[in-house]
Short mmCIF file of C-alpha atoms and ligand atoms in Angstrom, two decimals:
data_model
loop_
_atom_site.label_atom_id
_atom_site.label_comp_id
_atom_site.label_asym_id
_atom_site.label_seq_id
_atom_site.Cartn_x
_atom_site.Cartn_y
_atom_site.Cartn_z
CA MET A 20 0.07 -0.02 0.11
CA ALA A 21 0.89 3.73 -0.07
CA VAL A 22 3.66 4.92 2.15
CA GLU A 23 2.45 7.27 4.83
CA THR A 24 2.42 10.61 3.53
CA THR A 25 4.01 13.55 5.03
CA ALA A 26 4.23 15.83 1.70
CA PRO A 27 1.54 16.11 -1.37
CA ALA A 28 -1.43 14.34 0.46
CA GLN A 29 -1.73 10.82 -1.22
CA ALA A 30 1.00 10.45 -3.57
CA PRO A 31 1.71 6.87 -3.55
CA ALA A 32 4.65 5.00 -3.19
CA LEU A 33 7.30 4.93 -6.47
CA ARG A 34 7.84 1.82 -8.10
CA LEU A 35 10.59 0.33 -9.86
CA LEU A 36 9.93 0.07 -13.44
CA ARG A 37 12.16 -3.00 -15.23
CA MET A 38 12.01 -2.83 -18.97
CA THR A 39 13.90 -3.45 -21.99
CA LEU A 40 14.09 -0.43 -24.09
CA ASN A 41 15.19 -1.23 -27.86
CA GLY A 42 17.33 -4.10 -26.37
CA ARG A 43 18.79 -2.48 -23.72
CA PRO A 44 17.73 -3.19 -20.27
CA VAL A 45 16.45 -0.07 -18.37
CA GLU A 46 15.51 0.66 -14.90
CA LEU A 47 13.53 3.70 -13.56
CA GLU A 48 11.36 4.78 -10.75
CA ILE A 49 7.91 5.83 -11.70
CA ALA A 50 4.75 7.14 -10.13
CA PRO A 51 1.57 4.77 -10.75
CA ARG A 52 0.03 7.75 -12.68
CA GLU A 53 2.75 8.21 -15.22
CA LEU A 54 1.98 7.24 -18.87
CA LEU A 55 4.21 5.50 -21.33
CA LEU A 56 4.55 8.31 -23.76
CA PRO A 57 5.78 10.82 -21.63
CA VAL A 58 8.30 8.62 -19.60
CA LEU A 59 9.84 7.47 -23.10
CA ARG A 60 10.03 11.16 -24.68
CA ASP A 61 10.66 13.08 -21.16
CA ARG A 62 12.63 10.82 -19.21
CA LEU A 63 14.04 8.48 -21.34
CA GLY A 64 14.69 10.68 -24.60
CA MET A 65 12.67 8.79 -27.24
CA LYS A 66 11.17 11.77 -29.10
CA GLY A 67 10.10 9.71 -32.08
CA ALA A 68 6.66 8.72 -30.49
CA LYS A 69 4.54 11.96 -30.73
CA LEU A 70 1.57 13.01 -28.78
CA SER A 71 -1.27 13.94 -30.80
CA CYS A 72 -4.90 13.01 -30.07
CA ASP A 73 -4.23 11.48 -26.39
CA VAL A 74 -7.27 9.11 -26.74
CA GLN A 75 -6.00 6.27 -28.69
CA VAL A 76 -7.29 7.44 -32.57
CA CYS A 77 -4.57 8.47 -34.21
CA GLY A 78 -1.44 6.26 -33.77
CA ALA A 79 1.39 8.95 -33.52
CA CYS A 80 2.23 7.51 -30.16
CA THR A 81 2.58 3.59 -31.08
CA VAL A 82 5.32 1.81 -29.92
CA LEU A 83 5.57 -1.98 -29.13
CA LEU A 84 5.06 -3.56 -25.93
CA ASP A 85 6.40 -7.18 -26.32
CA GLY A 86 6.15 -6.82 -29.83
CA VAL A 87 2.31 -5.60 -29.71
CA PRO A 88 1.21 -2.07 -31.09
CA VAL A 89 0.24 0.10 -28.07
CA SER A 90 -1.17 3.95 -27.80
CA SER A 91 1.66 5.15 -25.57
CA CYS A 92 -0.56 7.71 -24.54
CA THR A 93 -3.26 6.02 -22.90
CA THR A 94 -0.73 3.32 -21.42
CA LEU A 95 0.48 3.43 -17.76
CA ALA A 96 4.19 3.28 -17.80
CA TYR A 97 3.33 0.47 -15.41
CA GLU A 98 2.39 -1.73 -18.24
CA ALA A 99 5.94 -1.83 -19.37
CA ASP A 100 7.19 -3.50 -16.16
CA GLY A 101 9.27 -6.81 -17.16
CA LYS A 102 8.33 -6.64 -20.86
CA SER A 103 10.23 -5.40 -23.92
CA VAL A 104 9.82 -1.77 -25.44
CA GLU A 105 10.72 -1.06 -28.74
CA THR A 106 10.16 2.94 -30.67
CA ILE A 107 11.89 4.15 -33.80
CA GLU A 108 14.79 4.70 -32.25
CA GLY A 109 15.79 1.28 -32.24
CA LEU A 110 14.95 0.22 -35.88
CA ALA A 111 18.11 1.36 -37.46
CA HIS A 112 21.41 -0.58 -36.60
CA ASP A 113 25.01 0.38 -36.69
CA GLY A 114 23.68 3.56 -39.04
CA ARG A 115 21.80 1.03 -41.48
CA LEU A 116 18.08 1.88 -41.67
CA HIS A 117 15.46 -0.89 -41.23
CA PRO A 118 14.03 -2.61 -44.41
CA ILE A 119 10.58 -0.79 -43.17
CA GLN A 120 12.27 2.51 -42.82
CA ALA A 121 14.57 2.22 -46.39
CA ALA A 122 10.78 1.20 -47.72
CA PHE A 123 9.23 4.33 -46.61
CA ILE A 124 11.97 6.35 -47.78
CA GLU A 125 11.86 5.08 -51.34
CA CYS A 126 7.95 4.99 -51.65
CA GLY A 127 8.00 8.68 -50.57
CA ALA A 128 5.53 7.41 -47.85
CA PHE A 129 5.50 10.34 -45.32
CA GLN A 130 5.71 14.23 -45.76
CA CYS A 131 5.60 15.91 -42.74
CA GLY A 132 6.68 12.71 -40.83
CA PHE A 133 4.34 13.25 -37.61
CA CYS A 134 2.80 9.70 -37.94
CA THR A 135 5.65 7.88 -39.54
CA SER A 136 7.09 6.66 -36.26
CA GLY A 137 3.86 5.25 -35.26
CA MET A 138 3.35 4.11 -39.06
CA ILE A 139 6.59 2.12 -39.20
CA LEU A 140 5.98 0.40 -35.54
CA SER A 141 2.56 -0.53 -36.33
CA THR A 142 4.16 -2.13 -39.86
CA LYS A 143 6.67 -3.94 -38.18
CA ALA A 144 4.15 -5.74 -35.78
CA LEU A 145 1.66 -6.34 -39.02
CA LEU A 146 4.73 -8.05 -40.84
CA ALA A 147 5.77 -10.08 -37.74
CA GLU A 148 2.30 -11.73 -37.61
CA THR A 149 1.71 -11.53 -41.61
CA ALA A 150 4.57 -11.60 -43.70
CA ARG A 151 2.84 -10.82 -46.80
CA PRO A 152 -0.44 -9.06 -46.27
CA THR A 153 -2.59 -7.73 -49.26
CA ARG A 154 -3.63 -3.99 -49.44
CA ASP A 155 -6.92 -4.65 -48.01
CA GLU A 156 -5.22 -6.22 -44.89
CA ILE A 157 -2.22 -3.46 -44.74
CA ALA A 158 -5.51 -0.78 -44.76
CA ALA A 159 -7.18 -2.57 -42.33
CA TYR A 160 -4.16 -2.80 -39.88
CA LEU A 161 -3.24 0.64 -40.20
CA SER A 162 -6.71 1.89 -40.07
CA GLY A 163 -5.77 3.26 -36.41
CA ASN A 164 -2.84 4.91 -37.87
CA ILE A 165 -4.16 8.64 -39.35
CA CYS A 166 -1.80 10.47 -41.82
CA ARG A 167 -2.92 13.80 -42.69
CA CYS A 168 -0.24 14.39 -45.59
CA THR A 169 -0.19 11.28 -47.64
CA GLY A 170 -3.22 10.46 -48.77
CA TYR A 171 -2.24 6.60 -47.65
CA TRP A 172 -1.62 5.12 -51.07
CA ASN A 173 2.31 5.30 -50.76
CA ILE A 174 2.41 4.15 -47.29
CA ILE A 175 0.45 1.01 -48.44
CA THR A 176 2.93 0.75 -51.13
CA ALA A 177 5.60 1.35 -48.90
CA VAL A 178 4.69 -1.76 -46.47
CA GLU A 179 4.32 -4.20 -49.26
CA ASP A 180 7.93 -3.23 -50.54
CA ALA A 181 8.95 -3.75 -46.90
CA ALA A 182 7.59 -6.96 -46.93
CA GLY A 183 9.20 -7.62 -50.08
CA ARG A 184 12.74 -6.64 -48.60
CA LEU A 185 12.11 -8.44 -45.24
CA ALA A 186 11.45 -11.76 -46.99
CA GLY A 187 14.69 -11.20 -49.14
CA ASP A 188 13.27 -10.16 -52.59
CA GLY A 189 15.30 -7.40 -53.42
CA GLU A 190 18.63 -9.43 -52.68
CA GLU A 191 21.72 -7.10 -51.85
CA GLU A 192 19.06 -4.28 -51.46
CA GLY A 193 19.56 -1.96 -48.60
CA ALA A 194 22.94 -1.84 -48.23
CA MET B 14 -1.54 14.41 -16.54
CA LEU B 15 -3.56 11.67 -14.38
CA GLY B 16 -4.39 12.54 -10.73
CA GLN B 17 -2.98 10.77 -7.92
CA PHE B 18 -3.88 7.09 -7.56
CA ASP B 19 -2.26 3.74 -6.62
CA ILE B 20 -2.24 0.15 -8.33
CA CYS B 21 -2.88 -3.13 -6.59
CA ARG B 22 -2.32 -6.45 -8.05
CA PRO B 23 -4.90 -9.18 -6.58
CA GLY B 24 -4.17 -12.67 -6.80
CA SER B 25 -7.55 -13.86 -6.93
CA VAL B 26 -11.37 -12.80 -8.07
CA ALA B 27 -12.27 -12.97 -4.32
CA GLU B 28 -9.42 -10.66 -3.00
CA ALA B 29 -9.93 -7.97 -6.12
CA SER B 30 -13.56 -8.06 -5.14
CA ALA B 31 -12.87 -8.10 -1.64
CA VAL B 32 -10.68 -4.77 -2.18
CA VAL B 33 -13.48 -2.97 -4.12
CA ALA B 34 -16.13 -3.91 -1.43
CA GLU B 35 -14.16 -2.36 1.11
CA ARG B 36 -12.87 0.84 -0.44
CA GLY B 37 -16.04 1.73 -2.15
CA ASP B 38 -15.87 4.27 -4.96
CA ASP B 39 -12.30 4.88 -4.13
CA ALA B 40 -11.20 1.60 -6.03
CA VAL B 41 -12.43 0.37 -9.67
CA PHE B 42 -11.39 -2.86 -11.45
CA TYR B 43 -9.01 -1.67 -14.08
CA ALA B 44 -8.26 -4.44 -17.31
CA GLY B 45 -7.17 -2.63 -20.52
CA GLY B 46 -7.54 0.96 -19.41
CA THR B 47 -9.10 2.35 -22.85
CA GLU B 48 -11.80 3.63 -21.42
CA LEU B 49 -10.85 3.92 -18.03
CA LEU B 50 -7.93 6.11 -18.27
CA ILE B 51 -9.48 8.26 -20.99
CA LEU B 52 -11.78 9.61 -18.12
CA MET B 53 -9.04 9.69 -15.46
CA LYS B 54 -7.19 12.10 -18.07
CA GLU B 55 -10.48 14.16 -17.98
CA ARG B 56 -11.03 14.15 -14.17
CA LEU B 57 -14.30 12.79 -14.83
CA LEU B 58 -13.22 10.11 -12.68
CA GLU B 59 -10.69 10.08 -9.88
CA PRO B 60 -10.23 6.76 -8.36
CA ALA B 61 -7.75 6.17 -5.48
CA LEU B 62 -6.61 2.86 -6.31
CA LEU B 63 -6.91 0.70 -9.65
CA VAL B 64 -7.28 -2.69 -8.83
CA ASP B 65 -5.26 -4.44 -11.83
CA ILE B 66 -7.60 -7.44 -12.79
CA LYS B 67 -5.57 -8.47 -15.68
CA THR B 68 -3.06 -10.97 -14.06
CA ILE B 69 -5.64 -12.81 -12.21
CA PRO B 70 -4.68 -16.48 -13.44
CA GLY B 71 -7.22 -17.94 -15.91
CA LEU B 72 -9.65 -15.05 -16.42
CA ASP B 73 -8.67 -14.64 -19.97
CA ALA B 74 -9.37 -18.27 -21.20
CA ILE B 75 -11.30 -19.09 -24.21
CA ALA B 76 -12.69 -22.73 -24.67
CA LEU B 77 -15.78 -24.73 -25.01
CA ASP B 78 -17.53 -26.15 -22.30
CA PRO B 79 -16.84 -29.71 -21.52
CA GLY B 80 -20.11 -30.79 -23.50
CA GLY B 81 -18.84 -28.68 -26.36
CA ARG B 82 -22.07 -26.70 -26.74
CA SER B 83 -20.92 -23.31 -25.12
CA LEU B 84 -18.50 -21.04 -26.18
CA LEU B 85 -16.81 -19.90 -22.90
CA LEU B 86 -14.96 -16.37 -22.91
CA GLY B 87 -13.09 -15.03 -20.17
CA GLY B 88 -13.86 -11.54 -18.98
CA LEU B 89 -10.44 -10.41 -19.52
CA ALA B 90 -10.07 -11.71 -22.87
CA THR B 91 -8.99 -8.97 -25.26
CA HIS B 92 -10.82 -7.88 -28.42
CA ARG B 93 -7.90 -9.28 -30.22
CA ALA B 94 -7.58 -12.22 -28.87
CA VAL B 95 -11.09 -13.28 -29.73
CA GLU B 96 -10.48 -11.96 -33.18
CA ARG B 97 -7.69 -14.12 -33.63
CA SER B 98 -8.65 -17.61 -31.33
CA PRO B 99 -8.70 -20.38 -34.06
CA LEU B 100 -11.36 -21.98 -31.77
CA VAL B 101 -13.97 -18.52 -32.18
CA ARG B 102 -13.11 -18.69 -36.16
CA GLU B 103 -14.02 -21.97 -36.08
CA VAL B 104 -17.24 -22.52 -33.64
CA LEU B 105 -18.54 -18.59 -33.99
CA PRO B 106 -16.95 -17.15 -37.01
CA GLU B 107 -19.36 -14.02 -36.75
CA LEU B 108 -18.19 -13.28 -33.70
CA ALA B 109 -14.34 -13.17 -34.54
CA ALA B 110 -15.64 -10.98 -37.55
CA MET B 111 -17.46 -8.43 -35.24
CA GLU B 112 -14.30 -8.36 -33.23
CA THR B 113 -12.28 -7.06 -36.35
CA ALA B 114 -14.20 -4.48 -37.07
CA VAL B 115 -13.69 -3.02 -33.22
CA ALA B 116 -11.78 0.27 -32.84
CA ASN B 117 -8.24 -0.16 -33.97
CA VAL B 118 -5.77 -2.60 -33.37
CA ARG B 119 -4.55 -0.85 -30.23
CA VAL B 120 -7.43 -0.60 -28.70
CA ARG B 121 -8.09 -4.20 -29.46
CA HIS B 122 -4.77 -5.38 -28.06
CA ALA B 123 -5.51 -3.87 -24.75
CA GLY B 124 -9.45 -3.66 -24.52
CA THR B 125 -11.20 -6.33 -22.82
CA LEU B 126 -14.69 -7.73 -23.68
CA GLY B 127 -15.51 -7.51 -19.94
CA GLY B 128 -14.42 -3.67 -19.96
CA ASN B 129 -16.47 -3.27 -22.95
CA LEU B 130 -19.31 -4.51 -21.71
CA CYS B 131 -18.85 -3.58 -17.86
CA PHE B 132 -18.50 0.19 -19.09
CA ALA B 133 -21.87 0.24 -20.87
CA GLU B 134 -20.95 2.66 -23.61
CA PRO B 135 -23.68 2.29 -25.95
CA HIS B 136 -21.85 1.83 -29.14
CA SER B 137 -20.92 -1.23 -28.07
CA ASP B 138 -20.32 -3.96 -30.88
CA PRO B 139 -20.01 -6.94 -28.48
CA ALA B 140 -23.01 -5.83 -26.26
CA THR B 141 -25.13 -6.11 -29.26
CA LEU B 142 -23.97 -9.31 -30.74
CA LEU B 143 -24.12 -11.24 -27.37
CA ILE B 144 -27.54 -10.46 -27.03
CA ALA B 145 -28.74 -11.93 -30.33
CA LEU B 146 -26.40 -14.78 -29.38
CA ASP B 147 -28.38 -15.33 -26.27
CA ALA B 148 -25.01 -15.52 -24.04
CA ALA B 149 -24.90 -15.36 -20.45
CA PHE B 150 -22.54 -13.27 -18.00
CA THR B 151 -21.09 -14.68 -14.94
CA LEU B 152 -20.77 -12.01 -12.40
CA ALA B 153 -18.47 -13.24 -9.47
CA SER B 154 -17.49 -11.65 -6.01
CA ALA B 155 -16.30 -12.83 -2.89
CA SER B 156 -19.52 -13.86 -1.82
CA GLY B 157 -19.99 -16.18 -4.97
CA ALA B 158 -21.18 -15.80 -8.56
CA ARG B 159 -24.17 -15.24 -10.32
CA ASP B 160 -25.48 -15.44 -14.24
CA VAL B 161 -27.14 -12.56 -15.78
CA PRO B 162 -28.74 -12.80 -19.39
CA ALA B 163 -27.05 -10.22 -21.90
CA ALA B 164 -30.46 -9.01 -22.55
CA ASP B 165 -30.49 -7.92 -18.98
CA PHE B 166 -27.20 -6.54 -18.20
CA CYS B 167 -27.48 -3.13 -19.54
CA VAL B 168 -30.10 -1.04 -18.25
CA GLY B 169 -29.12 2.42 -19.38
CA PHE B 170 -26.46 4.89 -20.32
CA LEU B 171 -23.11 3.67 -18.99
CA THR B 172 -25.34 1.67 -16.31
CA THR B 173 -25.61 -2.34 -15.96
CA VAL B 174 -27.11 -4.56 -13.09
CA ARG B 175 -23.23 -5.45 -11.80
CA GLU B 176 -22.70 -4.41 -8.17
CA PRO B 177 -19.39 -2.29 -7.79
CA GLU B 178 -17.61 -5.41 -6.02
CA GLU B 179 -18.54 -8.01 -9.17
CA LEU B 180 -16.31 -8.76 -11.50
CA LEU B 181 -17.43 -10.00 -15.11
CA ALA B 182 -15.52 -13.44 -15.10
CA ARG B 183 -16.80 -15.38 -17.81
CA ILE B 184 -19.17 -15.11 -20.93
CA THR B 185 -21.05 -18.31 -21.69
CA ILE B 186 -22.36 -18.43 -25.21
CA PRO B 187 -24.66 -21.28 -26.48
CA LEU B 188 -23.35 -22.55 -29.91
CA PRO B 189 -26.38 -21.99 -32.74
CA GLY B 190 -27.33 -25.39 -33.87
CA ALA B 191 -26.97 -26.54 -37.74
CA ALA B 192 -30.18 -24.82 -38.60
CA THR B 193 -29.26 -21.43 -37.01
CA ARG B 194 -27.39 -18.55 -38.46
CA VAL B 195 -25.97 -15.58 -37.30
CA ALA B 196 -25.23 -12.34 -38.79
CA TYR B 197 -23.77 -8.96 -37.30
CA GLU B 198 -24.13 -5.45 -39.41
CA ARG B 199 -22.68 -2.49 -38.11
CA PHE B 200 -22.24 1.22 -39.95
CA LYS B 201 -20.06 3.90 -38.93
CA THR B 202 -19.06 7.57 -39.89
CA HIS B 203 -16.95 8.31 -36.66
CA GLU B 204 -14.72 5.95 -34.36
CA ARG B 205 -17.67 3.64 -33.08
CA PRO B 206 -20.64 2.47 -34.88
CA ASP B 207 -23.51 4.89 -35.17
CA ALA B 208 -25.83 1.90 -35.43
CA SER B 209 -25.56 -1.96 -35.47
CA ALA B 210 -28.01 -5.18 -35.65
CA ALA B 211 -27.33 -8.46 -34.85
CA ALA B 212 -29.79 -11.78 -36.01
CA THR B 213 -30.18 -15.13 -35.71
CA LEU B 214 -32.59 -17.22 -37.59
CA THR B 215 -33.76 -20.78 -37.14
CA VAL B 216 -35.35 -22.12 -40.37
CA ASP B 217 -36.85 -25.56 -40.71
CA ASP B 218 -38.36 -26.93 -43.38
CA GLY B 219 -38.06 -23.66 -44.95
CA VAL B 220 -40.08 -22.15 -42.13
CA VAL B 221 -38.66 -19.33 -39.71
CA THR B 222 -38.61 -21.30 -36.38
CA ASP B 223 -37.06 -19.26 -34.15
CA ALA B 224 -35.57 -15.71 -34.58
CA ARG B 225 -33.50 -13.10 -32.48
CA ILE B 226 -32.85 -9.65 -33.35
CA ALA B 227 -30.67 -6.87 -31.48
CA ILE B 228 -30.04 -3.29 -32.18
CA GLY B 229 -27.14 -1.71 -30.78
CA CYS B 230 -25.80 1.94 -30.81
CA VAL B 231 -28.85 3.81 -31.84
CA GLY B 232 -30.27 4.31 -28.32
CA GLU B 233 -29.16 4.30 -24.80
CA ARG B 234 -28.78 0.48 -24.50
CA PRO B 235 -28.69 -2.39 -26.83
CA THR B 236 -32.18 -4.16 -27.10
CA ARG B 237 -33.65 -6.95 -28.56
CA VAL B 238 -37.17 -6.37 -30.59
CA PRO B 239 -39.55 -9.30 -29.83
CA GLU B 240 -42.44 -7.76 -32.09
CA ALA B 241 -40.14 -7.86 -34.78
CA GLU B 242 -38.74 -11.13 -33.96
CA ARG B 243 -42.19 -12.64 -33.69
CA ALA B 244 -43.08 -11.23 -37.27
CA LEU B 245 -40.80 -13.49 -38.33
CA ILE B 246 -41.92 -16.89 -36.79
CA GLY B 247 -44.02 -19.12 -39.20
CA GLN B 248 -42.59 -17.12 -42.56
CA ALA B 249 -40.80 -18.32 -44.68
CA PRO B 250 -37.49 -16.64 -44.85
CA SER B 251 -38.28 -14.28 -47.72
CA PRO B 252 -37.72 -10.76 -48.58
CA ASP B 253 -40.80 -9.39 -47.71
CA ALA B 254 -41.22 -11.08 -44.52
CA PHE B 255 -37.69 -9.62 -43.78
CA ALA B 256 -38.46 -6.01 -44.90
CA ALA B 257 -41.78 -6.36 -42.36
CA ALA B 258 -39.50 -7.00 -39.82
CA ALA B 259 -37.41 -4.16 -40.57
CA ASP B 260 -39.87 -1.93 -40.77
CA LEU B 261 -41.14 -3.16 -37.16
CA VAL B 262 -37.32 -2.29 -35.85
CA ARG B 263 -37.64 1.10 -37.47
CA ASP B 264 -40.79 1.96 -35.87
CA LEU B 265 -39.64 0.22 -32.31
CA VAL B 266 -36.07 1.66 -31.31
CA GLU B 267 -35.91 4.22 -29.35
CA PRO B 268 -33.04 6.13 -30.58
CA THR B 269 -31.05 9.09 -28.87
CA GLU B 270 -30.67 12.16 -30.65
CA ASP B 271 -26.98 12.88 -30.89
CA PRO B 272 -24.98 15.90 -32.68
CA PHE B 273 -23.94 13.41 -35.19
CA ALA B 274 -27.31 11.69 -36.60
CA SER B 275 -31.00 12.52 -35.60
CA SER B 276 -33.44 10.14 -34.74
CA ASP B 277 -34.77 9.53 -38.22
CA TYR B 278 -31.40 8.93 -39.75
CA LYS B 279 -30.70 6.32 -37.03
CA ARG B 280 -34.38 4.47 -37.64
CA HIS B 281 -33.10 4.52 -40.85
CA LEU B 282 -29.78 2.93 -40.24
CA ALA B 283 -31.54 0.36 -37.83
CA ARG B 284 -33.81 -0.63 -40.72
CA THR B 285 -31.00 -0.88 -43.10
CA LEU B 286 -28.70 -3.07 -41.15
CA THR B 287 -31.72 -5.69 -39.87
CA LEU B 288 -32.42 -6.15 -43.44
CA ARG B 289 -29.00 -6.42 -44.16
CA ALA B 290 -28.56 -8.83 -40.97
CA LEU B 291 -31.58 -10.64 -41.77
CA ALA B 292 -30.84 -11.36 -45.56
CA ARG B 293 -27.30 -12.66 -44.97
CA ALA B 294 -28.71 -15.14 -41.87
CA GLY B 295 -31.35 -16.24 -44.17
CA ALA B 296 -29.24 -16.97 -47.38
CA ALA B 297 -28.28 -20.54 -47.71
CA ASP B 298 -24.53 -19.36 -48.26
CA GLY B 299 -24.74 -16.41 -45.81
CA GLY B 300 -24.38 -15.67 -42.35
CA THR B 301 -22.65 -18.35 -40.50
CA ASN B 302 -23.79 -20.93 -37.70
CA GLY B 303 -21.28 -23.14 -36.14
CA ARG B 304 -18.97 -25.24 -37.55
C1 FAD C 17 -10.39 4.90 -30.03
C2 FAD C 17 -11.36 3.66 -29.58
C3 FAD C 17 -12.01 3.37 -30.72
C4 FAD C 17 -13.28 2.38 -29.78
N1 FAD C 17 -14.22 1.53 -30.72
C5 FAD C 17 -15.09 0.82 -30.28
C6 FAD C 17 -15.52 -0.01 -31.29
O1 FAD C 17 -15.77 0.12 -32.52
N2 FAD C 17 -16.71 -0.93 -31.06
C7 FAD C 17 -16.65 -0.89 -29.63
O2 FAD C 17 -17.58 -1.91 -29.18
N3 FAD C 17 -15.90 -0.45 -28.39
C8 FAD C 17 -14.99 0.69 -28.87
N4 FAD C 17 -14.32 0.79 -27.93
C9 FAD C 17 -14.65 0.56 -26.68
C10 FAD C 17 -13.60 -0.24 -26.43
O3 FAD C 17 -14.01 -1.86 -26.79
C11 FAD C 17 -13.24 -0.72 -24.74
O4 FAD C 17 -12.71 0.61 -24.99
C12 FAD C 17 -12.53 -1.66 -24.40
O5 FAD C 17 -13.10 -3.11 -24.47
C13 FAD C 17 -12.80 -1.39 -23.02
O6 FAD C 17 -11.99 -2.59 -22.22
P1 FAD C 17 -10.78 -2.41 -21.15
O7 FAD C 17 -10.19 -3.61 -20.70
O8 FAD C 17 -10.00 -1.20 -21.85
O9 FAD C 17 -11.88 -1.68 -19.95
P2 FAD C 17 -11.17 -0.56 -18.99
O10 FAD C 17 -11.11 0.77 -19.43
O11 FAD C 17 -9.90 -1.01 -17.96
O12 FAD C 17 -12.52 -0.60 -17.56
C14 FAD C 17 -13.96 -0.20 -18.31
C15 FAD C 17 -14.86 -0.11 -17.18
O13 FAD C 17 -15.07 -1.63 -16.86
C16 FAD C 17 -15.02 -1.99 -15.81
N5 FAD C 17 -14.23 -3.25 -15.55
C17 FAD C 17 -13.49 -3.45 -16.72
N6 FAD C 17 -13.41 -5.04 -16.45
C18 FAD C 17 -14.50 -5.38 -15.81
C19 FAD C 17 -14.77 -6.62 -15.17
N7 FAD C 17 -13.81 -7.95 -15.85
N8 FAD C 17 -15.51 -6.63 -14.69
C20 FAD C 17 -16.04 -5.68 -14.06
N9 FAD C 17 -15.83 -4.53 -14.43
C21 FAD C 17 -14.90 -4.33 -15.36
C22 FAD C 17 -13.55 -0.90 -14.94
O14 FAD C 17 -13.79 -0.75 -13.58
C23 FAD C 17 -14.24 0.32 -15.95
O15 FAD C 17 -15.08 0.83 -14.84
C24 FAD C 17 -13.20 1.69 -28.16
C25 FAD C 17 -12.26 2.65 -27.86
C26 FAD C 17 -11.63 3.50 -28.00
C27 FAD C 17 -10.42 4.27 -27.18
S1 FES C 18 -1.60 10.50 -29.42
FE1 FES C 18 -1.73 8.52 -28.63
S2 FES C 18 -3.15 7.52 -30.14
FE2 FES C 18 -3.37 9.52 -30.90
S1 FES C 19 2.94 12.61 -43.06
FE1 FES C 19 2.24 14.04 -42.19
S2 FES C 19 0.81 12.97 -40.81
FE2 FES C 19 1.50 11.32 -42.23
#
């Protein structure tokens, strides 16, 4: 239960949050009321996830929790305890873009880029589940990620392209 | 920023229920948080304690009852788990298909059936289909458990017959027989459906012997329309019979006017969706039954 409070009335005890962030173990103290998005952005410096609607509609704040897409704007940081969290910052390795990132660039799948981190992470979850989704399946899966710029066509094309890259279609591509 | 609160993690239904019984309004069950956290952000609700029921073992199970006659869904089963369950897809594909359309994939991953039903937001997809399927909800507390028919569970806007310390532990859905087909139809212009209709139709020897029609999202609570059901019994499953039943639905539903849709528009939607559901449930190759 909560510690005996001296200072701010009813502030409950802090808890230890242990998670893996982009492959690295991270440990920090959190208050129960802290949301995952501000913890990632303001305390851990991961600015790729964006705050937009704040009500689980737009997907700009999407990160992966044990591989599953969540709205970090409306997920308590508490939920990440013992889990792996993946943000857009974790995708490129040794200066090499992830194949999904490369596909988004090559297909012109973004303009302002505000939705892009979320789009790419949702795409990663989709392709882990369905290696070769149809355009309809892509549209359905990404329907909770809103883009105000592109009109979606190029995004869907980029996801198809990324699926091909991940399946090794392009051989030497992306070096 | 959310107000101050603490979180506890009870190990059993009895323990979770006891905490809520003892703390009263101060404590609420916390499942996926997809509704709760939004209310708390708006300070419409300021509980001092979230009782996290997600880690209570077994509450998210999806299985058949031992006799194989009913599908059992744990109250903590997520929309996504129901949508992707091979068992649900096999024995009740219309339920899996309904779940595919709920919200977006993130909300479906976090949101639970129990949370959806207990919150009793009028625009619930599962509530409507579960009424047509004649499901029952098991409410469990430290002092025991009781079963409530789906049709009697929600009694008004955000209001159910559940006591605060009762946890929706299980949903029991009797599997439709070979002669019964199920169809669910929804229409939306915004995030959640504006109207939905669920129908089950049992046809024996070219005659409708049983029918259930549930309408959701247009009023304060999802409801059956018994007059429309009765109009179908004894009829051939024909377009005329379906149109007559759908007209009754249009006339008898009690829509709530909202900024996005007038009562007339909602009546029109209810009629059209009923017609579509009946047509699909009535077609030899449409709708879905059990296996
Ligand atoms: C953007 C968005 C879109 C949506 N679209 C749809 C849609 O298209 N169709 C639709 O049907 N729904 C829709 N929803 C609602 C969604 O289905 C529900 O939010 C979700 O299922 C609620 O479950 P939860 O576990 O998150 O509940 P929580 O938010 O954790 O809890 C909700 C309420 O139920 C209580 N509660 C939770 N679990 C139990 C239990 N087992 N027993 C007793 N009480 C309990 C809590 O105390 C709380 O009062 C949408 C929601 C969002 C945010
Ligand atoms: S900011 Fe989280 S879904 Fe829009
Ligand atoms: S690129 Fe601007 S919102 Fe998608």
